[in-house]
PDB file of C-alpha atoms in Angstrom:
ATOM      1  CA  MET G   1       3.694  16.268 -24.630  1.00 49.00           C
ATOM      2  CA  ASN G   2       3.651  13.971 -21.603  1.00 47.00           C
ATOM      3  CA  GLU G   3       2.688  10.276 -21.493  1.00 49.00           C
ATOM      4  CA  GLU G   4      -0.946  10.928 -20.601  1.00 49.00           C
ATOM      5  CA  ASP G   5      -1.327  13.345 -23.524  1.00 50.00           C
ATOM      6  CA  LEU G   6       0.189  10.759 -25.852  1.00 47.00           C
ATOM      7  CA  ASN G   7      -2.105   8.028 -24.550  1.00 49.00           C
ATOM      8  CA  ARG G   8      -5.182  10.202 -25.059  1.00 48.00           C
ATOM      9  CA  ALA G   9      -4.091  11.149 -28.547  1.00 49.00           C
ATOM     10  CA  LEU G  10      -3.580   7.491 -29.409  1.00 49.00           C
ATOM     11  CA  ARG G  11      -6.999   6.597 -28.093  1.00 47.00           C
ATOM     12  CA  ASP G  12      -8.674   9.355 -30.063  1.00 47.00           C
ATOM     13  CA  ALA G  13      -6.869   8.346 -33.224  1.00 45.00           C
ATOM     14  CA  MET G  14      -7.854   4.756 -32.794  1.00 45.00           C
ATOM     15  CA  GLU G  15     -11.523   5.489 -32.231  1.00 42.00           C
ATOM     16  CA  ARG G  16     -11.645   7.672 -35.343  1.00 39.00           C
ATOM     17  CA  SER G  17      -9.891   5.197 -37.605  1.00 42.00           C
ATOM     18  CA  THR G  18     -11.556   2.243 -39.279  1.00 41.00           C
ATOM     19  CA  PRO G  19     -10.751  -0.275 -38.302  1.00 45.00           C
ATOM     20  CA  PRO G  20      -8.718   0.848 -35.318  1.00 42.00           C
ATOM     21  CA  PRO G  21      -6.150  -1.574 -34.082  1.00 41.00           C
ATOM     22  CA  SER G  22      -7.277  -4.208 -31.690  1.00 44.00           C
ATOM     23  CA  MET G  23      -7.834  -3.391 -28.068  1.00 45.00           C
ATOM     24  CA  ASP G  24      -4.972  -5.079 -26.398  1.00 40.00           C
ATOM     25  CA  PRO G  25      -2.895  -3.160 -24.007  1.00 42.00           C
ATOM     26  CA  SER G  26       0.253  -4.549 -25.291  1.00 36.00           C
ATOM     27  CA  GLN G  27       0.585  -3.506 -28.824  1.00 35.00           C
ATOM     28  CA  ALA G  28      -1.223  -0.292 -28.709  1.00 38.00           C
ATOM     29  CA  LEU G  29       0.904   0.980 -26.108  1.00 36.00           C
ATOM     30  CA  ASN G  30       3.893  -0.546 -27.636  1.00 33.00           C
ATOM     31  CA  HIS G  31       3.146   0.909 -30.997  1.00 34.00           C
ATOM     32  CA  GLY G  32       1.759   4.005 -29.619  1.00 35.00           C
ATOM     33  CA  ARG G  33       4.501   5.010 -27.412  1.00 33.00           C
ATOM     34  CA  THR G  34       7.522   3.995 -29.238  1.00 28.00           C
ATOM     35  CA  ALA G  35       7.149   0.420 -29.055  1.00 31.00           C
ATOM     36  CA  PHE G  36       6.425  -0.257 -25.604  1.00 30.00           C
ATOM     37  CA  ARG G  37       2.988  -1.591 -25.272  1.00 33.00           C
ATOM     38  CA  ARG G  38       2.336  -3.939 -27.991  1.00 33.00           C
ATOM     39  CA  ARG G  39      -1.210  -3.995 -27.271  1.00 37.00           C
ATOM     40  CA  ARG G  40      -2.743  -6.301 -29.698  1.00 36.00           C
ATOM     41  CA  LEU G  41      -4.540  -7.371 -26.494  1.00 39.00           C
ATOM     42  CA  ALA G  42      -5.238  -9.372 -28.633  1.00 37.00           C
ATOM     43  CA  TRP G  43      -5.879  -8.202 -25.495  1.00 37.00           C
ATOM     44  CA  THR G  44      -5.008  -5.577 -25.190  1.00 36.00           C
ATOM     45  CA  GLY G  45      -4.284  -4.679 -29.854  1.00 37.00           C
ATOM     46  CA  LEU G  46      -3.838  -6.053 -26.177  1.00 37.00           C
ATOM     47  CA  ALA G  47      -1.210  -4.537 -27.415  1.00 34.00           C
ATOM     48  CA  VAL G  48      -2.920  -1.593 -26.723  1.00 34.00           C
ATOM     49  CA  ILE G  49      -3.737   0.203 -29.540  1.00 32.00           C
ATOM     50  CA  PRO G  50      -4.092  -2.713 -30.995  1.00 35.00           C
ATOM     51  CA  LEU G  51      -6.646  -1.934 -28.817  1.00 37.00           C
ATOM     52  CA  VAL G  52      -5.924  -0.707 -26.004  1.00 36.00           C
ATOM     53  CA  ALA G  53      -6.079   1.350 -28.206  1.00 36.00           C
ATOM     54  CA  ALA G  54      -4.415   3.017 -26.969  1.00 34.00           C
ATOM     55  CA  ILE G  55      -5.861   1.685 -24.220  1.00 36.00           C
ATOM     56  CA  GLY G  56      -4.548   4.533 -22.691  1.00 37.00           C
ATOM     57  CA  GLY G  57      -5.095   6.365 -19.674  1.00 37.00           C
ATOM     58  CA  GLY G  58      -3.575   3.517 -18.865  1.00 37.00           C
ATOM     59  CA  PRO G  59      -3.096   0.830 -21.031  1.00 36.00           C
ATOM     60  CA  ALA G  60      -5.226   1.554 -23.731  1.00 36.00           C
ATOM     61  CA  LEU G  61      -8.378   0.281 -22.621  1.00 37.00           C
ATOM     62  CA  VAL G  62      -9.951   3.343 -21.985  1.00 34.00           C
ATOM     63  CA  ALA G  63     -12.697   3.144 -19.781  1.00 35.00           C
ATOM     64  CA  ASN G  64     -16.048   3.638 -20.951  1.00 35.00           C
ATOM     65  CA  LEU G  65     -14.821   6.093 -23.459  1.00 30.00           C
ATOM     66  CA  GLY G  66     -16.474   5.505 -26.618  1.00 32.00           C
ATOM     67  CA  GLY G  67     -17.601   7.005 -29.658  1.00 32.00           C
ATOM     68  CA  GLY G  68     -20.963   7.981 -29.276  1.00 32.00           C
ATOM     69  CA  GLY G  69     -23.213   5.396 -29.601  1.00 33.00           C
ATOM     70  CA  SER G  70     -26.535   6.260 -30.620  1.00 31.00           C
ATOM     71  CA  GLY G  71     -28.836   3.703 -32.006  1.00 30.00           C
ATOM     72  CA  GLY G  72     -28.692   0.089 -31.189  1.00 30.00           C
ATOM     73  CA  ASP G  73     -29.048  -0.142 -27.418  1.00 30.00           C
ATOM     74  CA  LEU G  74     -30.423  -3.568 -26.674  1.00 28.00           C
ATOM     75  CA  VAL G  75     -33.615  -2.499 -24.947  1.00 30.00           C
ATOM     76  CA  ALA G  76     -37.211  -3.367 -25.563  1.00 31.00           C
ATOM     77  CA  GLY G  77     -38.730  -1.083 -28.128  1.00 32.00           C
ATOM     78  CA  GLY G  78     -35.324   0.265 -29.120  1.00 34.00           C
ATOM     79  CA  PRO G  79     -33.645   0.105 -32.529  1.00 34.00           C
ATOM     80  CA  THR G  80     -32.802  -3.296 -33.937  1.00 36.00           C
ATOM     81  CA  ALA G  81     -29.136  -4.138 -33.303  1.00 38.00           C
ATOM     82  CA  THR G  82     -26.991  -4.975 -36.298  1.00 41.00           C
ATOM     83  CA  ALA G  83     -25.736  -8.552 -36.170  1.00 47.00           C
ATOM     84  CA  ALA G  84     -21.970  -8.881 -36.244  1.00 45.00           C
ATOM     85  CA  PRO G  85     -20.589 -10.736 -39.243  1.00 44.00           C
ATOM     86  CA  THR G  86     -19.103 -14.180 -38.775  1.00 74.00           C
ATOM     87  CA  THR G  87     -15.912 -13.035 -40.463  1.00 83.00           C
ATOM     88  CA  ARG G  88     -15.125  -9.345 -40.619  1.00 85.00           C
ATOM     89  CA  LYS G  89     -14.979  -7.735 -44.067  1.00 83.00           C
ATOM     90  CA  SER G  90     -14.097  -4.194 -45.063  1.00 81.00           C
ATOM     91  CA  GLY G  91     -17.160  -2.015 -44.856  1.00 83.00           C
ATOM     92  CA  ASP G  92     -19.099  -4.243 -42.472  1.00 87.00           C
ATOM     93  CA  PRO G  93     -21.125  -2.255 -39.921  1.00 89.00           C
ATOM     94  CA  TRP G  94     -20.028  -2.275 -36.311  1.00 90.00           C
ATOM     95  CA  PRO G  95     -21.930  -4.922 -34.330  1.00 88.00           C
ATOM     96  CA  GLU G  96     -24.864  -4.373 -32.012  1.00 88.00           C
ATOM     97  CA  GLY G  97     -25.654  -0.899 -33.271  1.00 87.00           C
ATOM     98  CA  GLN G  98     -22.286   0.566 -32.232  1.00 90.00           C
ATOM     99  CA  SER G  99     -20.880   3.656 -33.932  1.00 90.00           C
ATOM    100  CA  ASP G 100     -17.299   2.364 -33.634  1.00 92.00           C
ATOM    101  CA  ARG G 101     -15.368  -0.480 -32.011  1.00 93.00           C
ATOM    102  CA  THR G 102     -16.118   0.522 -28.440  1.00 93.00           C
ATOM    103  CA  ALA G 103     -19.305  -0.512 -26.637  1.00 93.00           C
ATOM    104  CA  THR G 104     -20.620   2.336 -24.506  1.00 90.00           C
ATOM    105  CA  ALA G 105     -23.738   0.685 -23.070  1.00 92.00           C
ATOM    106  CA  GLY G 106     -25.576  -2.609 -22.887  1.00 93.00           C
ATOM    107  CA  PRO G 107     -24.387  -6.123 -21.947  1.00 94.00           C
ATOM    108  CA  ARG G 108     -20.778  -5.569 -23.092  1.00 95.00           C
ATOM    109  CA  MET G 109     -20.318  -2.688 -20.685  1.00 95.00           C
ATOM    110  CA  THR G 110     -22.073  -4.668 -17.965  1.00 95.00           C
ATOM    111  CA  ARG G 111     -19.550  -7.489 -18.407  1.00 96.00           C
ATOM    112  CA  VAL G 112     -16.459  -5.314 -18.362  1.00 97.00           C
ATOM    113  CA  THR G 113     -17.722  -3.274 -15.404  1.00 96.00           C
ATOM    114  CA  LYS G 114     -18.150  -6.498 -13.434  1.00 97.00           C
ATOM    115  CA  LEU G 115     -14.654  -7.532 -14.546  1.00 97.00           C
ATOM    116  CA  MET G 116     -13.263  -4.329 -13.053  1.00 97.00           C
ATOM    117  CA  ASP G 117     -15.198  -4.852  -9.809  1.00 97.00           C
ATOM    118  CA  ASP G 118     -13.972  -8.465  -9.544  1.00 98.00           C
ATOM    119  CA  LEU G 119     -10.402  -7.292 -10.089  1.00 98.00           C
ATOM    120  CA  SER G 120     -10.769  -4.695  -7.321  1.00 97.00           C
ATOM    121  CA  SER G 121     -12.065  -7.293  -4.887  1.00 97.00           C
ATOM    122  CA  SER G 122      -9.094  -9.575  -5.618  1.00 98.00           C
ATOM    123  CA  VAL G 123      -6.274  -7.458  -4.173  1.00 97.00           C
ATOM    124  CA  PRO G 124      -4.559  -8.838  -1.067  1.00 97.00           C
ATOM    125  CA  ALA G 125      -5.197  -7.565   2.454  1.00 96.00           C
ATOM    126  CA  GLY G 126      -3.332  -4.336   3.133  1.00 96.00           C
ATOM    127  CA  PHE G 127      -3.957  -2.951  -0.370  1.00 98.00           C
ATOM    128  CA  THR G 128      -6.917  -0.810  -1.447  1.00 97.00           C
ATOM    129  CA  THR G 129      -8.286   0.217  -4.839  1.00 97.00           C
ATOM    130  CA  PRO G 130      -9.396   3.851  -4.391  1.00 95.00           C
ATOM    131  CA  ASP G 131     -11.114   5.852  -7.114  1.00 95.00           C
ATOM    132  CA  LEU G 132      -8.167   8.178  -7.715  1.00 94.00           C
ATOM    133  CA  LYS G 133      -7.762  10.857 -10.363  1.00 92.00           C
ATOM    134  CA  ALA G 134      -4.738  11.951 -12.354  1.00 90.00           C
ATOM    135  CA  PRO G 135      -3.447  15.527 -11.983  1.00 86.00           C
ATOM    136  CA  GLU G 136      -5.253  16.322 -15.245  1.00 88.00           C
ATOM    137  CA  GLY G 137      -8.541  15.219 -13.682  1.00 88.00           C
ATOM    138  CA  HIS G 138      -9.359  11.939 -15.417  1.00 91.00           C
ATOM    139  CA  ARG G 139     -10.097   8.800 -13.375  1.00 93.00           C
ATOM    140  CA  LEU G 140      -7.373   6.191 -12.997  1.00 95.00           C
ATOM    141  CA  ARG G 141      -9.962   3.407 -12.942  1.00 96.00           C
ATOM    142  CA  TYR G 142     -11.306   2.609 -16.361  1.00 94.00           C
ATOM    143  CA  ALA G 143     -12.780  -0.236 -18.322  1.00 96.00           C
ATOM    144  CA  GLN G 144     -13.413  -0.841 -22.004  1.00 96.00           C
ATOM    145  CA  ALA G 145     -15.264  -3.423 -24.069  1.00 96.00           C
ATOM    146  CA  GLN G 146     -14.159  -3.502 -27.679  1.00 95.00           C
ATOM    147  CA  TYR G 147     -15.031  -5.403 -30.842  1.00 94.00           C
ATOM    148  CA  ALA G 148     -11.507  -6.470 -31.805  1.00 93.00           C
ATOM    149  CA  SER G 149     -11.807  -8.318 -35.124  1.00 90.00           C
ATOM    150  CA  ASN G 150      -9.920  -7.007 -38.143  1.00 90.00           C
ATOM    151  CA  ASP G 151     -10.700  -7.845 -41.762  1.00 90.00           C
ATOM    152  CA  GLY G 152     -10.633 -11.582 -42.394  1.00 90.00           C
ATOM    153  CA  GLU G 153     -10.827 -12.527 -38.711  1.00 91.00           C
ATOM    154  CA  GLN G 154     -13.735 -14.187 -36.957  1.00 91.00           C
ATOM    155  CA  ASP G 155     -15.685 -12.054 -34.503  1.00 92.00           C
ATOM    156  CA  TYR G 156     -14.108 -11.619 -31.101  1.00 95.00           C
ATOM    157  CA  TRP G 157     -14.174  -9.106 -28.260  1.00 95.00           C
ATOM    158  CA  GLU G 158     -11.628  -7.712 -25.858  1.00 97.00           C
ATOM    159  CA  TYR G 159     -12.578  -6.643 -22.348  1.00 97.00           C
ATOM    160  CA  ALA G 160     -10.035  -4.697 -20.317  1.00 97.00           C
ATOM    161  CA  ALA G 161      -9.937  -3.015 -16.927  1.00 98.00           C
ATOM    162  CA  THR G 162      -7.233  -0.951 -15.228  1.00 97.00           C
ATOM    163  CA  ILE G 163      -7.303   0.046 -11.562  1.00 98.00           C
ATOM    164  CA  PRO G 164      -4.963   1.915  -9.200  1.00 97.00           C
ATOM    165  CA  VAL G 165      -3.823  -0.056  -6.143  1.00 98.00           C
ATOM    166  CA  GLU G 166      -2.717   1.839  -3.048  1.00 97.00           C
ATOM    167  CA  ARG G 167      -0.831   1.018   0.118  1.00 97.00           C
ATOM    168  CA  ASP G 168       0.581   3.485   2.662  1.00 96.00           C
ATOM    169  CA  GLY G 169       0.008   6.387   0.312  1.00 95.00           C
ATOM    170  CA  LYS G 170       1.913   4.723  -2.552  1.00 97.00           C
ATOM    171  CA  VAL G 171       0.196   3.774  -5.794  1.00 97.00           C
ATOM    172  CA  GLY G 172       0.688   0.988  -8.347  1.00 97.00           C
ATOM    173  CA  LYS G 173      -1.729  -0.567 -10.806  1.00 97.00           C
ATOM    174  CA  LEU G 174      -3.301  -3.687 -12.215  1.00 98.00           C
ATOM    175  CA  LEU G 175      -4.499  -4.367 -15.746  1.00 97.00           C
ATOM    176  CA  LEU G 176      -6.791  -7.252 -16.611  1.00 98.00           C
ATOM    177  CA  ASN G 177      -7.524  -8.294 -20.167  1.00 97.00           C
ATOM    178  CA  SER G 178     -10.024 -10.980 -21.157  1.00 97.00           C
ATOM    179  CA  THR G 179     -10.296 -11.798 -24.865  1.00 96.00           C
ATOM    180  CA  THR G 180     -12.989 -14.037 -26.320  1.00 96.00           C
ATOM    181  CA  PRO G 181     -11.992 -16.882 -28.690  1.00 95.00           C
ATOM    182  CA  ASP G 182     -10.494 -15.403 -31.855  1.00 92.00           C
ATOM    183  CA  GLY G 183     -10.040 -18.574 -33.907  1.00 91.00           C
ATOM    184  CA  LYS G 184      -6.266 -18.429 -33.749  1.00 89.00           C
ATOM    185  CA  PRO G 185      -4.346 -21.637 -32.970  1.00 91.00           C
ATOM    186  CA  ALA G 186      -3.062 -22.450 -29.502  1.00 93.00           C
ATOM    187  CA  THR G 187       0.581 -21.683 -28.795  1.00 93.00           C
ATOM    188  CA  ASP G 188       3.238 -22.172 -26.121  1.00 95.00           C
ATOM    189  CA  PRO G 189       2.310 -20.339 -22.872  1.00 96.00           C
ATOM    190  CA  CYS G 190       5.454 -18.212 -22.931  1.00 95.00           C
ATOM    191  CA  LYS G 191       5.106 -17.379 -26.617  1.00 94.00           C
ATOM    192  CA  LEU G 192       1.564 -16.257 -25.912  1.00 95.00           C
ATOM    193  CA  ALA G 193       2.617 -14.217 -22.876  1.00 95.00           C
ATOM    194  CA  LYS G 194       5.500 -12.576 -24.690  1.00 92.00           C
ATOM    195  CA  GLY G 195       3.128 -11.450 -27.398  1.00 89.00           C
ATOM    196  CA  PHE G 196       2.010  -8.710 -25.067  1.00 85.00           C
ATOM    197  CA  TRP G 197       3.970  -5.525 -24.537  1.00 72.00           C
ATOM    198  CA  GLY G 198       6.585  -6.485 -27.017  1.00 67.00           C
ATOM    199  CA  GLY G 199       7.672  -9.566 -25.117  1.00 66.00           C
ATOM    200  CA  THR G 200      10.239  -7.821 -22.950  1.00 79.00           C
ATOM    201  CA  GLY G 201      11.458  -9.769 -19.932  1.00 89.00           C
ATOM    202  CA  THR G 202      11.965 -13.397 -19.008  1.00 94.00           C
ATOM    203  CA  CYS G 203       9.168 -15.956 -18.978  1.00 95.00           C
ATOM    204  CA  ALA G 204       8.473 -18.912 -16.707  1.00 97.00           C
ATOM    205  CA  ILE G 205       5.644 -21.418 -16.998  1.00 98.00           C
ATOM    206  CA  VAL G 206       3.707 -21.823 -13.760  1.00 98.00           C
ATOM    207  CA  ASP G 207       1.491 -24.880 -13.250  1.00 98.00           C
ATOM    208  CA  VAL G 208      -1.810 -24.011 -11.572  1.00 98.00           C
ATOM    209  CA  ASP G 209      -3.722 -27.236 -10.964  1.00 97.00           C
ATOM    210  CA  GLY G 210      -2.661 -28.547 -14.352  1.00 97.00           C
ATOM    211  CA  LYS G 211      -3.144 -25.230 -16.165  1.00 97.00           C
ATOM    212  CA  LYS G 212       0.018 -23.886 -17.809  1.00 97.00           C
ATOM    213  CA  VAL G 213       0.376 -20.134 -17.255  1.00 98.00           C
ATOM    214  CA  GLY G 214       3.072 -18.001 -18.872  1.00 97.00           C
ATOM    215  CA  VAL G 215       4.447 -15.434 -16.414  1.00 97.00           C
ATOM    216  CA  VAL G 216       6.712 -12.693 -17.808  1.00 96.00           C
ATOM    217  CA  THR G 217       8.910 -10.655 -15.453  1.00 96.00           C
ATOM    218  CA  THR G 218      10.665  -7.534 -16.723  1.00 93.00           C
ATOM    219  CA  LYS G 219      13.755  -5.756 -15.447  1.00 81.00           C
ATOM    220  CA  GLY G 220      11.968  -2.525 -14.708  1.00 74.00           C
ATOM    221  CA  GLN G 221      11.552  -1.364 -18.287  1.00 76.00           C
ATOM    222  CA  GLY G 222       8.170  -0.471 -19.639  1.00 83.00           C
ATOM    223  CA  GLU G 223       4.826   0.082 -18.044  1.00 90.00           C
ATOM    224  CA  PHE G 224       4.383  -3.218 -16.238  1.00 94.00           C
ATOM    225  CA  ASP G 225       6.723  -5.208 -14.026  1.00 95.00           C
ATOM    226  CA  GLN G 226       5.069  -8.577 -14.523  1.00 96.00           C
ATOM    227  CA  TRP G 227       2.112 -10.255 -16.212  1.00 97.00           C
ATOM    228  CA  ALA G 228       0.543 -13.710 -16.388  1.00 97.00           C
ATOM    229  CA  THR G 229      -1.292 -15.068 -19.427  1.00 97.00           C
ATOM    230  CA  TYR G 230      -3.519 -18.133 -19.704  1.00 98.00           C
ATOM    231  CA  ARG G 231      -5.356 -19.553 -22.720  1.00 97.00           C
ATOM    232  CA  TYR G 232      -8.388 -21.773 -22.117  1.00 97.00           C
ATOM    233  CA  ASP G 233      -9.147 -24.761 -24.326  1.00 96.00           C
ATOM    234  CA  ASP G 234     -11.992 -22.832 -25.975  1.00 95.00           C
ATOM    235  CA  GLY G 235      -9.574 -20.048 -27.003  1.00 96.00           C
ATOM    236  CA  THR G 236     -10.462 -17.485 -24.350  1.00 97.00           C
ATOM    237  CA  VAL G 237      -7.314 -15.670 -23.182  1.00 97.00           C
ATOM    238  CA  VAL G 238      -6.855 -13.912 -19.831  1.00 98.00           C
ATOM    239  CA  MET G 239      -3.922 -11.637 -19.064  1.00 97.00           C
ATOM    240  CA  LEU G 240      -3.249  -9.998 -15.700  1.00 98.00           C
ATOM    241  CA  ALA G 241      -0.459  -7.433 -15.359  1.00 97.00           C
ATOM    242  CA  GLN G 242       0.907  -5.554 -12.349  1.00 97.00           C
ATOM    243  CA  ALA G 243       3.146  -2.537 -11.835  1.00 96.00           C
ATOM    244  CA  LYS G 244       4.497  -0.955  -8.681  1.00 96.00           C
ATOM    245  CA  LYS G 245       4.059   2.482 -10.220  1.00 95.00           C
ATOM    246  CA  TYR G 246       1.187   4.269 -11.908  1.00 95.00           C
ATOM    247  CA  GLU G 247       2.176   7.017 -14.326  1.00 91.00           C
ATOM    248  CA  GLY G 248       1.619  10.460 -12.842  1.00 89.00           C
ATOM    249  CA  GLN G 249       1.479   9.250  -9.238  1.00 93.00           C
ATOM    250  CA  PRO G 250       4.287  10.555  -6.998  1.00 91.00           C
ATOM    251  CA  LYS G 251       5.165   7.413  -5.042  1.00 95.00           C
ATOM    252  CA  PRO G 252       5.359   3.814  -6.335  1.00 96.00           C
ATOM    253  CA  LEU G 253       4.492   0.804  -4.211  1.00 97.00           C
ATOM    254  CA  ALA G 254       7.332  -0.602  -2.156  1.00 96.00           C
ATOM    255  CA  GLN G 255       6.466  -4.178  -3.161  1.00 95.00           C
ATOM    256  CA  PRO G 256       4.579  -6.054  -5.879  1.00 97.00           C
ATOM    257  CA  ILE G 257       0.847  -6.455  -5.360  1.00 98.00           C
ATOM    258  CA  PHE G 258       0.954 -10.204  -6.025  1.00 98.00           C
ATOM    259  CA  THR G 259       3.627 -12.875  -5.969  1.00 97.00           C
ATOM    260  CA  SER G 260       4.309 -14.637  -9.278  1.00 97.00           C
ATOM    261  CA  ARG G 261       2.286 -17.608  -8.064  1.00 98.00           C
ATOM    262  CA  GLN G 262      -0.676 -15.468  -7.028  1.00 98.00           C
ATOM    263  CA  LEU G 263      -0.631 -13.656 -10.351  1.00 98.00           C
ATOM    264  CA  ALA G 264      -0.712 -16.975 -12.230  1.00 98.00           C
ATOM    265  CA  GLU G 265      -3.527 -18.320 -10.059  1.00 98.00           C
ATOM    266  CA  LEU G 266      -5.653 -15.228 -10.654  1.00 98.00           C
ATOM    267  CA  ALA G 267      -5.096 -15.438 -14.406  1.00 98.00           C
ATOM    268  CA  THR G 268      -6.907 -18.800 -14.298  1.00 98.00           C
ATOM    269  CA  ALA G 269      -9.763 -17.620 -12.051  1.00 98.00           C
ATOM    270  CA  ALA G 270     -13.175 -18.401 -13.571  1.00 97.00           C
ATOM    271  CA  LYS G 271     -14.494 -14.921 -12.698  1.00 97.00           C
ATOM    272  CA  PHE G 272     -12.136 -13.351 -15.254  1.00 98.00           C
ATOM    273  CA  LYS G 273     -13.116 -15.600 -18.165  1.00 97.00           C
ATOM    274  CA  ILE G 274     -15.460 -13.969 -20.667  1.00 95.00           C
ATOM    275  CA  SER G 275     -16.041 -16.146 -23.707  1.00 91.00           C
ATOM    276  CA  ASP G 276     -18.698 -14.117 -25.530  1.00 88.00           C
TER     277      ASP G 276
END
């Protein structure tokens, strides 16, 4: 079984379970692969299977993959959407008429699709974001909107997008995770940043116009080389990760897509903040 097969299996398992781990790319992948992508995205389980459930295909946020959502599309004349509980309890229905954690249509998918488009338009000159496919045929660009609350937690959502980034025939990737306020207390920027992907690497706090951003840099282990995490005063958390390689692609990028400073600045960009 290769990494892509494992990622898909993790995603499938997460979507079938109730409640699946949060959508973060960090924990899910961490848990899912052996402990690499912690995903509790909380972002990502930004931990991936924590959501990212295996946010796979990449980090666990699997693009528009979703359980099947029948009833509950928010359209005139359509079925009445089920209101999400204020605090999740065992047995509560999925919100907004969903059949599982993943939104497959409606305003949630509109938001995360825009997030992916905004991420694509943010790469520096000289890089492109082509719509590539893996050898197995699935797209390397994907986005996922997921209801991330577990029992006892207030409602919150995780939005994640992964895109391939190409230069001179070499391919790396970016992952963006935006998590709505989850009611958890604020914490040190580096502690927050190290909560993703198992916290491997060293962390530095970068000041962006008064905003304190935790930037973690690894030593080449794991899926990502570097990521920046910023928590807004309202509790919204944005995480942006970059890697010079994309699993399954023959040639990695010769250089990082962004400098540490650029990565931190983008993590604070208003266009990536989704608070509902």
